[in-house]
Short mmCIF file of C-alpha atoms in Angstrom, two decimals:
data_model
loop_
_atom_site.label_atom_id
_atom_site.label_comp_id
_atom_site.label_asym_id
_atom_site.label_seq_id
_atom_site.Cartn_x
_atom_site.Cartn_y
_atom_site.Cartn_z
CA MET A 17 7.68 -12.90 11.44
CA LYS A 18 6.46 -13.88 7.97
CA LYS A 19 4.34 -16.69 9.50
CA ILE A 20 2.84 -14.26 12.02
CA ILE A 21 1.85 -11.81 9.27
CA LEU A 22 0.30 -14.58 7.16
CA THR A 23 -1.65 -15.90 10.16
CA LEU A 24 -2.98 -12.43 10.99
CA ALA A 25 -3.91 -11.97 7.33
CA ALA A 26 -5.92 -15.21 7.37
CA ILE A 27 -7.76 -14.05 10.50
CA LEU A 28 -8.43 -10.69 8.86
CA VAL A 29 -9.90 -12.25 5.70
CA SER A 30 -12.14 -14.63 7.68
CA ALA A 31 -13.39 -11.74 9.81
CA LEU A 32 -14.25 -9.44 6.90
CA GLY A 33 -17.86 -10.55 6.67
CA THR A 34 -18.58 -10.43 10.41
CA MET A 35 -17.13 -7.11 11.56
CA ALA A 36 -19.32 -4.02 12.01
CA GLN A 37 -17.33 -2.20 9.34
CA SER A 38 -15.20 -3.92 6.72
CA ASN A 39 -13.97 -3.31 3.19
CA PHE A 40 -11.61 -4.49 0.51
CA SER A 41 -9.76 -2.35 -2.02
CA LEU A 42 -8.00 -2.56 -5.35
CA ASP A 43 -5.36 0.07 -6.10
CA PHE A 44 -3.14 0.58 -9.11
CA THR A 45 0.45 1.52 -8.35
CA THR A 46 1.89 4.19 -10.60
CA VAL A 47 5.16 5.96 -9.76
CA GLY A 48 7.70 5.94 -6.96
CA PHE A 49 9.71 8.82 -5.53
CA ASP A 50 13.13 8.47 -3.91
CA PHE A 51 14.49 11.40 -1.89
CA GLY A 52 18.00 9.96 -1.68
CA ASP A 53 20.70 9.20 -4.24
CA ARG A 54 20.86 5.55 -5.35
CA GLU A 55 24.01 3.95 -6.68
CA ASN A 56 21.99 1.91 -9.19
CA ALA A 57 19.90 4.79 -10.55
CA ALA A 58 22.01 4.91 -13.73
CA ILE A 59 20.89 1.42 -14.76
CA TYR A 60 17.17 1.75 -13.93
CA LYS A 61 15.04 0.69 -16.88
CA LEU A 62 11.84 2.48 -15.89
CA LYS A 63 13.15 5.91 -14.97
CA ALA A 64 10.60 8.72 -15.12
CA SER A 65 13.31 11.32 -14.45
CA GLU A 66 16.93 11.57 -15.57
CA SER A 67 18.22 11.29 -11.99
CA GLY A 68 16.24 8.10 -11.34
CA LYS A 69 14.58 9.61 -8.27
CA THR A 70 11.20 9.22 -9.97
CA VAL A 71 10.47 5.78 -11.41
CA ALA A 72 7.49 4.04 -12.96
CA GLU A 73 6.38 0.98 -10.96
CA PRO A 74 3.09 -0.29 -12.46
CA GLY A 75 1.17 -2.90 -10.51
CA ILE A 76 -1.79 -3.72 -8.31
CA ARG A 77 -2.37 -3.58 -4.58
CA LEU A 78 -5.10 -5.70 -2.97
CA ALA A 79 -6.16 -5.03 0.61
CA GLY A 80 -8.74 -6.00 3.21
CA GLU A 81 -9.62 -3.90 6.25
CA VAL A 82 -11.73 -4.44 9.38
CA TYR A 83 -12.68 -1.81 11.97
CA SER A 84 -12.65 -2.40 15.70
CA SER A 85 -14.19 1.06 16.30
CA ASP A 86 -15.31 4.01 14.18
CA VAL A 87 -11.71 5.21 13.77
CA VAL A 88 -9.39 2.23 14.39
CA SER A 89 -8.87 -0.60 11.90
CA LEU A 90 -6.54 -3.41 10.91
CA LYS A 91 -5.49 -3.63 7.25
CA PHE A 92 -3.69 -6.34 5.30
CA ALA A 93 -2.26 -5.39 1.89
CA GLN A 94 -0.52 -7.40 -0.82
CA THR A 95 1.23 -5.59 -3.68
CA LEU A 96 2.41 -7.05 -6.99
CA ARG A 97 4.26 -4.75 -9.38
CA ILE A 98 7.05 -4.33 -11.93
CA ASP A 99 9.94 -2.46 -10.31
CA GLU A 100 12.32 0.11 -11.76
CA MET A 101 14.56 -2.66 -13.15
CA LYS A 102 11.58 -4.30 -14.95
CA LYS A 103 11.67 -7.15 -12.43
CA LEU A 104 8.77 -8.72 -10.56
CA ALA A 105 8.48 -7.23 -7.07
CA MET A 106 6.01 -7.79 -4.24
CA SER A 107 5.31 -6.68 -0.71
CA THR A 108 3.12 -7.92 2.15
CA GLN A 109 1.99 -5.45 4.79
CA LEU A 110 -0.06 -5.48 7.99
CA MET A 111 -1.12 -2.09 9.39
CA LEU A 112 -2.90 -0.57 12.33
CA ARG A 113 -4.86 2.35 10.85
CA LEU A 114 -6.49 5.48 12.24
CA ARG A 115 -9.12 7.64 10.58
CA LEU A 116 -7.86 11.20 11.12
CA ILE A 117 -10.53 13.21 9.33
CA LYS A 118 -14.04 12.54 8.05
CA ILE A 119 -15.93 15.52 6.62
CA TYR A 120 -18.94 14.98 4.38
CA LYS A 121 -17.67 12.80 1.48
CA HIS A 122 -13.98 13.13 2.38
CA SER A 123 -11.85 11.09 4.76
CA ILE A 124 -8.14 10.73 5.50
CA ASN A 125 -6.57 7.67 7.13
CA ILE A 126 -3.02 6.85 8.21
CA GLY A 127 -1.54 3.42 8.85
CA PHE A 128 1.64 1.95 10.31
CA GLY A 129 2.96 -1.58 10.58
CA PRO A 130 5.56 -4.11 9.41
CA GLN A 131 6.10 -4.90 5.74
CA ILE A 132 8.09 -7.56 3.88
CA PHE A 133 9.49 -6.65 0.46
CA TYR A 134 10.46 -9.21 -2.20
CA ARG A 135 11.95 -8.84 -5.67
CA ASN A 136 13.57 -10.91 -8.38
CA THR A 137 17.29 -10.44 -7.93
CA TRP A 138 19.13 -7.53 -9.52
CA GLU A 139 22.49 -9.20 -8.97
CA LYS A 140 22.84 -10.34 -12.60
CA GLU A 141 22.17 -6.89 -14.06
CA GLU A 142 25.19 -5.31 -15.71
CA GLY A 143 26.55 -2.47 -13.58
CA TYR A 144 24.59 -3.51 -10.47
CA ILE A 145 26.06 -2.34 -7.17
CA ASP A 146 24.99 -4.08 -3.96
CA GLU A 147 23.69 -1.27 -1.72
CA GLY A 148 23.21 -3.62 1.23
CA VAL A 149 19.45 -3.10 1.39
CA TYR A 150 18.11 -6.50 0.28
CA ASN A 151 19.28 -9.97 1.27
CA LYS A 152 21.22 -11.77 -1.44
CA GLY A 153 19.72 -14.58 -3.46
CA SER A 154 17.63 -15.39 -6.54
CA PHE A 155 14.65 -13.76 -4.84
CA GLN A 156 15.80 -10.87 -2.64
CA THR A 157 13.93 -9.90 0.53
CA LYS A 158 13.89 -7.03 3.00
CA MET A 159 11.94 -6.69 6.26
CA SER A 160 10.81 -3.21 7.31
CA TRP A 161 9.43 -3.02 10.85
CA VAL A 162 8.16 0.54 10.42
CA SER A 163 6.19 1.11 7.24
CA GLY A 164 3.12 3.19 6.54
CA GLU A 165 0.67 5.01 4.32
CA VAL A 166 -1.55 8.07 4.08
CA GLU A 167 -4.85 7.50 2.28
CA TYR A 168 -7.51 9.91 1.03
CA ASN A 169 -11.00 8.56 0.24
CA TYR A 170 -13.90 10.18 -1.59
CA TYR A 171 -17.39 8.76 -1.00
CA LEU A 172 -19.09 7.63 -4.23
CA ASN A 173 -22.07 5.69 -2.87
CA LYS A 174 -23.10 3.44 0.00
CA HIS A 175 -20.60 0.72 -0.91
CA ASN A 176 -17.81 2.43 -2.86
CA ASP A 177 -15.08 5.05 -2.38
CA PHE A 178 -12.44 6.43 -4.73
CA SER A 179 -8.99 6.33 -3.08
CA LEU A 180 -5.62 8.05 -3.46
CA CYS A 181 -2.74 6.65 -1.44
CA ILE A 182 0.86 7.59 -0.67
CA TYR A 183 2.60 4.55 0.76
CA HIS A 184 5.92 2.80 1.39
CA MET A 185 6.44 1.17 -2.04
CA ASN A 186 9.82 -0.44 -1.41
CA PRO A 187 12.61 0.07 1.16
CA GLU A 188 13.93 3.15 -0.66
CA THR A 189 10.81 4.60 -2.25
CA MET A 190 7.53 6.34 -1.50
CA GLY A 191 4.83 5.32 -3.98
CA PHE A 192 1.58 6.73 -5.30
CA ALA A 193 -1.48 4.58 -6.00
CA LEU A 194 -5.10 5.18 -6.96
CA GLY A 195 -8.08 2.87 -6.91
CA PHE A 196 -11.42 1.91 -5.39
CA LYS A 197 -12.59 0.71 -2.02
CA HIS A 198 -15.67 -1.51 -1.70
CA TRP A 199 -17.44 -1.58 1.67
CA ILE A 200 -18.94 -4.89 2.71
CA SER A 201 -20.51 -3.06 5.65
CA ARG A 202 -20.27 0.54 6.80
CA LYS A 203 -21.82 2.29 9.79
CA SER A 204 -23.96 5.36 9.40
CA ASN A 205 -22.35 8.57 10.55
CA LYS A 206 -24.83 10.63 12.58
CA CYS A 207 -24.33 14.16 11.35
CA ASN A 208 -26.27 16.70 9.29
CA THR A 209 -23.59 17.11 6.63
CA CYS A 210 -22.72 13.46 6.02
CA PRO A 211 -24.32 11.28 3.34
CA SER A 212 -26.55 8.48 4.59
CA PHE A 213 -24.92 5.05 4.56
CA HIS A 214 -28.27 3.23 5.05
#
């Protein structure tokens, strides 16, 4: 599965310049929210709340996206961050995305697809309890077949949007990121209330 995702990512990157609509984005990951109770929350090093359900996970998220129609796109995203245990963590995601709403300068997209999570092992941390989520090893991995995001974009100019995103940060956590999207090409939207993209 990892080879399939990497192959699709290579196709996506090579197609960025030729598709009718394409963009790339840079987001900064901020905090993660966990709605369940975690056995290791007591030893988290980057807790933003006493319970450990809110954690700081600073990092960056790079993505490329190509549209096959005005509302359907394929997006590849690579995240690199510091997790709640102050360890290096990454994820690789491929998503099919749909534009749900586009009104004047505002748009909302959703995306779903598989994601692979990686992290430096927590096994040597004092008090660590194996929750059975990640594979064991010096670099732990977890495959999630259903992973997604909800993204809000605000039009800044012909080539740039400001973005806010709620996404699947790691197998247990929903994350929040903010950043910018740069359009390599973008179609004009024929309506009286929309800004011109020409």
